[in-house]
Every structure is written in structure tokens, then in C-alpha cells.
PDB file of C-alpha atoms in Angstrom:
ATOM      1  CA  MET A   1     235.671 117.692 125.412  1.00 49.00           C
ATOM      2  CA  SER A   2     232.782 118.366 127.821  1.00 52.00           C
ATOM      3  CA  LYS A   3     232.103 121.883 129.025  1.00 57.00           C
ATOM      4  CA  LYS A   4     233.278 122.613 132.551  1.00 61.00           C
ATOM      5  CA  ARG A   5     230.412 122.661 135.031  1.00 68.00           C
ATOM      6  CA  GLY A   6     229.834 125.920 136.907  1.00 75.00           C
ATOM      7  CA  LEU A   7     229.826 126.102 140.685  1.00 82.00           C
ATOM      8  CA  SER A   8     226.610 125.366 142.545  1.00 87.00           C
ATOM      9  CA  LEU A   9     225.188 128.017 144.878  1.00 87.00           C
ATOM     10  CA  GLU A  10     226.547 126.198 147.931  1.00 89.00           C
ATOM     11  CA  GLU A  11     229.999 125.963 146.348  1.00 90.00           C
ATOM     12  CA  LYS A  12     229.886 129.679 145.552  1.00 90.00           C
ATOM     13  CA  ARG A  13     228.965 130.428 149.158  1.00 90.00           C
ATOM     14  CA  GLU A  14     231.881 128.359 150.415  1.00 90.00           C
ATOM     15  CA  GLN A  15     234.308 130.112 148.071  1.00 91.00           C
ATOM     16  CA  MET A  16     233.135 133.582 149.083  1.00 89.00           C
ATOM     17  CA  LEU A  17     233.327 132.662 152.771  1.00 89.00           C
ATOM     18  CA  GLN A  18     236.883 131.474 152.216  1.00 89.00           C
ATOM     19  CA  ILE A  19     237.812 134.966 150.997  1.00 89.00           C
ATOM     20  CA  PHE A  20     236.699 136.397 154.330  1.00 88.00           C
ATOM     21  CA  TYR A  21     238.288 133.642 156.416  1.00 87.00           C
ATOM     22  CA  ASP A  22     241.654 133.820 154.657  1.00 86.00           C
ATOM     23  CA  SER A  23     242.030 137.564 155.087  1.00 85.00           C
ATOM     24  CA  GLN A  24     239.787 138.283 158.110  1.00 85.00           C
ATOM     25  CA  ASP A  25     239.352 141.725 156.574  1.00 88.00           C
ATOM     26  CA  PHE A  26     236.549 144.135 155.700  1.00 91.00           C
ATOM     27  CA  TYR A  27     235.381 144.502 152.093  1.00 92.00           C
ATOM     28  CA  LEU A  28     233.228 146.716 149.940  1.00 93.00           C
ATOM     29  CA  LEU A  29     230.920 144.933 147.493  1.00 92.00           C
ATOM     30  CA  LYS A  30     232.930 146.174 144.496  1.00 92.00           C
ATOM     31  CA  GLU A  31     236.072 144.671 146.053  1.00 93.00           C
ATOM     32  CA  LEU A  32     234.329 141.335 146.508  1.00 91.00           C
ATOM     33  CA  GLU A  33     233.143 141.447 142.898  1.00 92.00           C
ATOM     34  CA  LYS A  34     236.794 141.660 141.840  1.00 92.00           C
ATOM     35  CA  LEU A  35     237.902 138.855 144.169  1.00 91.00           C
ATOM     36  CA  GLY A  36     235.010 136.508 143.389  1.00 90.00           C
ATOM     37  CA  PRO A  37     236.181 135.467 139.892  1.00 91.00           C
ATOM     38  CA  LYS A  38     239.503 134.354 141.376  1.00 89.00           C
ATOM     39  CA  LYS A  39     237.496 131.809 143.384  1.00 88.00           C
ATOM     40  CA  GLY A  40     235.325 130.778 140.432  1.00 89.00           C
ATOM     41  CA  VAL A  41     232.388 133.061 141.279  1.00 89.00           C
ATOM     42  CA  ILE A  42     231.582 135.435 138.420  1.00 91.00           C
ATOM     43  CA  SER A  43     231.271 139.074 139.444  1.00 88.00           C
ATOM     44  CA  GLN A  44     227.579 139.228 138.457  1.00 92.00           C
ATOM     45  CA  SER A  45     226.777 136.508 141.020  1.00 90.00           C
ATOM     46  CA  VAL A  46     228.810 137.902 143.904  1.00 92.00           C
ATOM     47  CA  LYS A  47     226.117 140.285 145.195  1.00 92.00           C
ATOM     48  CA  ASP A  48     223.423 137.577 145.434  1.00 93.00           C
ATOM     49  CA  VAL A  49     225.818 135.038 146.957  1.00 92.00           C
ATOM     50  CA  VAL A  50     227.037 137.486 149.600  1.00 92.00           C
ATOM     51  CA  GLN A  51     223.462 138.524 150.393  1.00 93.00           C
ATOM     52  CA  SER A  52     222.509 134.877 150.952  1.00 91.00           C
ATOM     53  CA  LEU A  53     225.382 134.600 153.417  1.00 89.00           C
ATOM     54  CA  VAL A  54     224.219 137.772 155.167  1.00 89.00           C
ATOM     55  CA  ASP A  55     220.669 136.356 155.381  1.00 89.00           C
ATOM     56  CA  ASP A  56     222.069 133.235 157.081  1.00 85.00           C
ATOM     57  CA  ASP A  57     224.181 135.339 159.512  1.00 83.00           C
ATOM     58  CA  LEU A  58     227.386 133.878 158.099  1.00 86.00           C
ATOM     59  CA  VAL A  59     228.524 137.288 156.836  1.00 88.00           C
ATOM     60  CA  LEU A  60     227.976 140.568 158.653  1.00 88.00           C
ATOM     61  CA  LYS A  61     227.493 143.961 157.030  1.00 89.00           C
ATOM     62  CA  ASP A  62     227.365 147.511 158.302  1.00 90.00           C
ATOM     63  CA  LYS A  63     227.115 150.969 156.792  1.00 89.00           C
ATOM     64  CA  ILE A  64     229.958 153.307 157.668  1.00 88.00           C
ATOM     65  CA  GLY A  65     229.375 156.744 156.229  1.00 89.00           C
ATOM     66  CA  THR A  66     228.152 156.206 152.690  1.00 91.00           C
ATOM     67  CA  SER A  67     229.863 152.834 152.276  1.00 91.00           C
ATOM     68  CA  VAL A  68     228.609 149.345 153.180  1.00 92.00           C
ATOM     69  CA  TYR A  69     231.260 146.945 154.464  1.00 94.00           C
ATOM     70  CA  PHE A  70     231.069 143.153 154.668  1.00 93.00           C
ATOM     71  CA  TRP A  71     233.115 140.882 156.898  1.00 90.00           C
ATOM     72  CA  SER A  72     233.108 137.427 158.432  1.00 86.00           C
ATOM     73  CA  LEU A  73     235.298 135.559 160.868  1.00 78.00           C
ATOM     74  CA  PRO A  74     235.479 131.801 161.428  1.00 72.00           C
ATOM     75  CA  SER A  75     233.827 132.452 164.793  1.00 67.00           C
ATOM     76  CA  CYS A  76     230.713 133.753 162.968  1.00 62.00           C
ATOM     77  CA  ALA A  77     230.179 130.345 161.407  1.00 61.00           C
ATOM     78  CA  GLY A  78     230.820 128.666 164.736  1.00 64.00           C
ATOM     79  CA  ASN A  79     228.235 130.853 166.456  1.00 64.00           C
ATOM     80  CA  GLN A  80     225.751 130.129 163.699  1.00 62.00           C
ATOM     81  CA  LEU A  81     226.307 126.379 164.023  1.00 65.00           C
ATOM     82  CA  ARG A  82     225.921 126.559 167.794  1.00 68.00           C
ATOM     83  CA  THR A  83     222.665 128.497 167.421  1.00 67.00           C
ATOM     84  CA  THR A  84     221.346 126.001 164.880  1.00 67.00           C
ATOM     85  CA  TYR A  85     222.413 123.063 167.047  1.00 66.00           C
ATOM     86  CA  SER A  86     220.672 124.577 170.073  1.00 71.00           C
ATOM     87  CA  LYS A  87     217.455 125.083 168.085  1.00 73.00           C
ATOM     88  CA  LEU A  88     217.549 121.522 166.765  1.00 75.00           C
ATOM     89  CA  GLU A  89     218.095 120.202 170.277  1.00 75.00           C
ATOM     90  CA  SER A  90     215.088 122.204 171.483  1.00 78.00           C
ATOM     91  CA  ASP A  91     212.953 120.978 168.564  1.00 77.00           C
ATOM     92  CA  LEU A  92     213.993 117.384 169.221  1.00 78.00           C
ATOM     93  CA  SER A  93     213.110 117.695 172.904  1.00 77.00           C
ATOM     94  CA  SER A  94     209.702 119.165 172.026  1.00 79.00           C
ATOM     95  CA  SER A  95     209.084 116.417 169.465  1.00 80.00           C
ATOM     96  CA  LYS A  96     209.922 113.679 171.996  1.00 80.00           C
ATOM     97  CA  LYS A  97     207.577 115.254 174.525  1.00 81.00           C
ATOM     98  CA  ARG A  98     204.809 115.511 171.938  1.00 83.00           C
ATOM     99  CA  PHE A  99     205.371 111.870 170.926  1.00 80.00           C
ATOM    100  CA  ILE A 100     204.921 110.706 174.510  1.00 82.00           C
ATOM    101  CA  GLU A 101     201.732 112.789 174.807  1.00 82.00           C
ATOM    102  CA  LEU A 102     200.335 111.274 171.604  1.00 83.00           C
ATOM    103  CA  VAL A 103     201.134 107.727 172.752  1.00 76.00           C
ATOM    104  CA  GLU A 104     199.322 108.364 176.038  1.00 79.00           C
ATOM    105  CA  GLN A 105     196.408 109.912 174.161  1.00 78.00           C
ATOM    106  CA  ARG A 106     196.216 106.888 171.871  1.00 74.00           C
ATOM    107  CA  GLU A 107     196.142 104.524 174.842  1.00 74.00           C
ATOM    108  CA  ASN A 108     193.396 106.577 176.504  1.00 73.00           C
ATOM    109  CA  LEU A 109     191.344 106.515 173.313  1.00 71.00           C
ATOM    110  CA  LYS A 110     191.672 102.742 173.085  1.00 67.00           C
ATOM    111  CA  ARG A 111     190.006 102.322 176.468  1.00 69.00           C
ATOM    112  CA  GLY A 112     186.324 101.568 176.043  1.00 62.00           C
ATOM    113  CA  ARG A 113     186.817 100.714 172.388  1.00 64.00           C
ATOM    114  CA  GLU A 114     187.751  97.095 172.831  1.00 64.00           C
ATOM    115  CA  ASP A 115     186.046  94.668 170.451  1.00 67.00           C
ATOM    116  CA  SER A 116     182.617  93.611 171.690  1.00 69.00           C
ATOM    117  CA  ASP A 117     179.180  92.758 170.283  1.00 72.00           C
ATOM    118  CA  GLU A 118     177.821  96.153 171.385  1.00 74.00           C
ATOM    119  CA  ARG A 119     180.687  97.995 169.720  1.00 73.00           C
ATOM    120  CA  GLU A 120     180.240  96.011 166.498  1.00 79.00           C
ATOM    121  CA  ALA A 121     176.500  96.743 166.500  1.00 79.00           C
ATOM    122  CA  ALA A 122     177.131 100.458 167.083  1.00 79.00           C
ATOM    123  CA  LEU A 123     179.641 100.577 164.217  1.00 78.00           C
ATOM    124  CA  GLU A 124     177.188  98.838 161.889  1.00 84.00           C
ATOM    125  CA  GLU A 125     174.477 101.341 162.844  1.00 86.00           C
ATOM    126  CA  LEU A 126     176.864 104.242 162.261  1.00 84.00           C
ATOM    127  CA  LYS A 127     177.785 102.850 158.848  1.00 87.00           C
ATOM    128  CA  ALA A 128     174.097 102.548 157.895  1.00 85.00           C
ATOM    129  CA  VAL A 129     173.407 106.134 158.999  1.00 84.00           C
ATOM    130  CA  GLU A 130     176.383 107.424 156.976  1.00 88.00           C
ATOM    131  CA  GLN A 131     175.180 105.567 153.877  1.00 87.00           C
ATOM    132  CA  GLN A 132     171.672 106.983 154.305  1.00 85.00           C
ATOM    133  CA  HIS A 133     173.118 110.478 154.735  1.00 85.00           C
ATOM    134  CA  LYS A 134     175.144 110.087 151.539  1.00 85.00           C
ATOM    135  CA  LYS A 135     172.070 108.899 149.632  1.00 82.00           C
ATOM    136  CA  LEU A 136     169.959 111.827 150.831  1.00 80.00           C
ATOM    137  CA  LYS A 137     172.744 114.259 149.963  1.00 81.00           C
ATOM    138  CA  GLU A 138     172.886 112.865 146.404  1.00 79.00           C
ATOM    139  CA  GLU A 139     169.101 113.156 146.063  1.00 72.00           C
ATOM    140  CA  LEU A 140     169.224 116.735 147.319  1.00 73.00           C
ATOM    141  CA  ALA A 141     171.910 117.578 144.756  1.00 71.00           C
ATOM    142  CA  ALA A 142     169.653 116.197 141.996  1.00 67.00           C
ATOM    143  CA  TYR A 143     166.987 118.770 142.939  1.00 64.00           C
ATOM    144  CA  ALA A 144     169.450 121.655 143.136  1.00 63.00           C
ATOM    145  CA  ASP A 145     168.378 122.939 139.722  1.00 61.00           C
ATOM    146  CA  SER A 146     164.866 123.484 141.106  1.00 59.00           C
ATOM    147  CA  ASP A 147     166.055 125.301 144.209  1.00 61.00           C
ATOM    148  CA  PRO A 148     164.434 128.813 144.177  1.00 65.00           C
ATOM    149  CA  ALA A 149     167.541 130.368 145.703  1.00 65.00           C
ATOM    150  CA  ALA A 150     169.741 128.700 143.084  1.00 62.00           C
ATOM    151  CA  LEU A 151     167.424 129.843 140.269  1.00 64.00           C
ATOM    152  CA  GLU A 152     167.417 133.408 141.590  1.00 71.00           C
ATOM    153  CA  ALA A 153     171.201 133.429 141.808  1.00 69.00           C
ATOM    154  CA  MET A 154     171.408 132.057 138.258  1.00 70.00           C
ATOM    155  CA  ASN A 155     169.054 134.764 136.953  1.00 71.00           C
ATOM    156  CA  ASP A 156     171.094 137.454 138.707  1.00 75.00           C
ATOM    157  CA  ALA A 157     174.274 136.082 137.141  1.00 73.00           C
ATOM    158  CA  ILE A 158     172.621 136.078 133.698  1.00 75.00           C
ATOM    159  CA  GLU A 159     171.632 139.725 134.093  1.00 77.00           C
ATOM    160  CA  VAL A 160     175.156 140.699 135.110  1.00 76.00           C
ATOM    161  CA  ALA A 161     176.660 138.772 132.177  1.00 74.00           C
ATOM    162  CA  HIS A 162     174.107 140.311 129.774  1.00 73.00           C
ATOM    163  CA  ALA A 163     174.930 143.843 130.914  1.00 75.00           C
ATOM    164  CA  ALA A 164     178.663 143.161 130.711  1.00 75.00           C
ATOM    165  CA  ALA A 165     178.356 141.751 127.172  1.00 74.00           C
ATOM    166  CA  ASN A 166     176.454 144.817 125.958  1.00 76.00           C
ATOM    167  CA  ARG A 167     178.904 147.120 127.704  1.00 81.00           C
ATOM    168  CA  TRP A 168     181.788 145.491 125.845  1.00 78.00           C
ATOM    169  CA  THR A 169     179.812 145.608 122.599  1.00 77.00           C
ATOM    170  CA  ASP A 170     179.416 149.344 123.129  1.00 76.00           C
ATOM    171  CA  ASN A 171     183.144 149.656 123.765  1.00 77.00           C
ATOM    172  CA  ILE A 172     183.896 147.802 120.527  1.00 79.00           C
ATOM    173  CA  PHE A 173     181.593 150.093 118.507  1.00 74.00           C
ATOM    174  CA  THR A 174     183.238 153.138 120.098  1.00 81.00           C
ATOM    175  CA  LEU A 175     186.684 151.782 119.211  1.00 76.00           C
ATOM    176  CA  GLN A 176     185.585 151.059 115.620  1.00 75.00           C
ATOM    177  CA  GLN A 177     184.310 154.625 115.286  1.00 80.00           C
ATOM    178  CA  TRP A 178     187.574 156.008 116.622  1.00 81.00           C
ATOM    179  CA  CYS A 179     189.654 153.877 114.229  1.00 78.00           C
ATOM    180  CA  SER A 180     187.517 154.923 111.251  1.00 78.00           C
ATOM    181  CA  THR A 181     187.884 158.602 112.159  1.00 83.00           C
ATOM    182  CA  THR A 182     191.591 158.391 112.949  1.00 82.00           C
ATOM    183  CA  PHE A 183     192.660 156.088 110.109  1.00 77.00           C
ATOM    184  CA  PRO A 184     190.216 156.671 107.212  1.00 79.00           C
ATOM    185  CA  GLN A 185     192.849 155.535 104.703  1.00 79.00           C
ATOM    186  CA  ALA A 186     193.014 152.086 106.346  1.00 73.00           C
ATOM    187  CA  LYS A 187     189.339 151.179 105.970  1.00 75.00           C
ATOM    188  CA  GLU A 188     189.920 147.892 104.123  1.00 79.00           C
ATOM    189  CA  GLN A 189     192.674 146.760 106.507  1.00 79.00           C
ATOM    190  CA  LEU A 190     190.462 147.557 109.507  1.00 74.00           C
ATOM    191  CA  GLU A 191     187.504 145.628 108.082  1.00 79.00           C
ATOM    192  CA  HIS A 192     189.766 142.651 107.417  1.00 75.00           C
ATOM    193  CA  MET A 193     191.066 142.802 111.001  1.00 77.00           C
ATOM    194  CA  TYR A 194     187.513 142.980 112.379  1.00 72.00           C
ATOM    195  CA  LYS A 195     186.550 139.818 110.465  1.00 77.00           C
ATOM    196  CA  GLU A 196     189.640 137.998 111.709  1.00 77.00           C
ATOM    197  CA  VAL A 197     188.682 138.603 115.353  1.00 73.00           C
ATOM    198  CA  GLY A 198     185.030 137.676 114.773  1.00 73.00           C
ATOM    199  CA  ILE A 199     183.441 141.126 114.465  1.00 76.00           C
ATOM    200  CA  THR A 200     181.160 140.582 111.444  1.00 75.00           C
ATOM    201  CA  GLU A 201     178.284 142.589 109.970  1.00 73.00           C
ATOM    202  CA  ASP A 202     175.747 140.796 112.189  1.00 73.00           C
ATOM    203  CA  PHE A 203     177.659 141.790 115.369  1.00 70.00           C
ATOM    204  CA  GLU A 204     175.027 143.549 117.527  1.00 76.00           C
ATOM    205  CA  TYR A 205     173.891 144.173 121.099  1.00 69.00           C
ATOM    206  CA  LEU A 206     172.237 141.308 122.983  1.00 70.00           C
ATOM    207  CA  GLN A 207     168.484 141.662 123.332  1.00 70.00           C
TER     208      GLN A 207
END
């Protein structure tokens, strides 16, 4: 027999909303955590589900004294739907207006671009210039290794990397010294560990 599928987040939201709608009462979170399982929402999920409803303005909450109360009425959902509908209507109107503007812009751009011998010649010239530009750019990239600025930047990067490598080498020697002093009885184990991580007898500072 197949295992029963748990509720999806949307189904949990609907079930928790139903608790509010059926009673039209005010609840503490701990009360909702007791009621949730009766609707198929485990108590551990109630807090997150209720918070998602609060974030969407489907459930209201307010602090009274030291307690936080949650409530929701069917009218809350209606107000939310009306607000969403109004926003969608506004977005649709703006999109229609923008569409008309783009159509007009397209028509304006078409003017003067009708097919003609002069236009074809201009396009061919533009294509040739673009190809020449691409070729020169590729040639320039081939000489990048000889660029003085690039070489200087590379040398600076090498110096930084060299200093960093020696700094870490110094740190490793300091750590080895500390381990030898702190754990003299584990000399063989430490030497074995050093070899495993690549710290051999020829490990030294970079020149």
C-alpha cells in the first residue's frame, strides 16, 4: 500500500485559513499549532505556514501585551484579491500602452530603411568594416603577451604570489614547531601526517 502523500504548501495554507474562517476568532500561535494537525498540518509546520499567510496579507497579526494574536476574516481574502486584481489591471493597461508605443517606434524606424541599392551598398560596407575590426581585434589579442602593461601586471602578480607562498611556508614551519613542542610523543605520527599532505624533507621557501 502506497504511503499517503503529505499536503503541499498551498494546501496547508488553505487548511490554516479555513481554521480562521470557520471560527472568525483570534488565536495565539500555540493554539494554532494544536489545531493545525486536525487539518493535516503538522504542528512544526504551522508557524511557517501562518507566517506565509501574514506575508501575503491573508492573515493579520498584532501584539497585545506580551502575546501575539493572529486572525483572518473572509473579507481579508476578498480585499487581497481586489488589490491584486487592481494591480493586474494597472499592469495590463501599462503593457498595452507600451505595446502601442513600441509598434509606433518600429514603424518610425522602418521609414528610410526601405530596400534600395544605396541601402544594400551601405550594409555591405558596414559588414566589411565589422569584419576588418574583428580581424584587427584578433591580431591585437595575439600580441597581448608582449604588451608592456600586461607584462608589468604579470610580474606584479608573480611577486604577490611568491610572497604569499613564502608566508604560508613560514606558517607551516611555525605550526610544525608548535606540534613538535606540544606533542613530542607523537613525532612519528606527525611525520607520517606531514608526508601525507605533501610536506616532505625538501619542502623549503621559494627563492
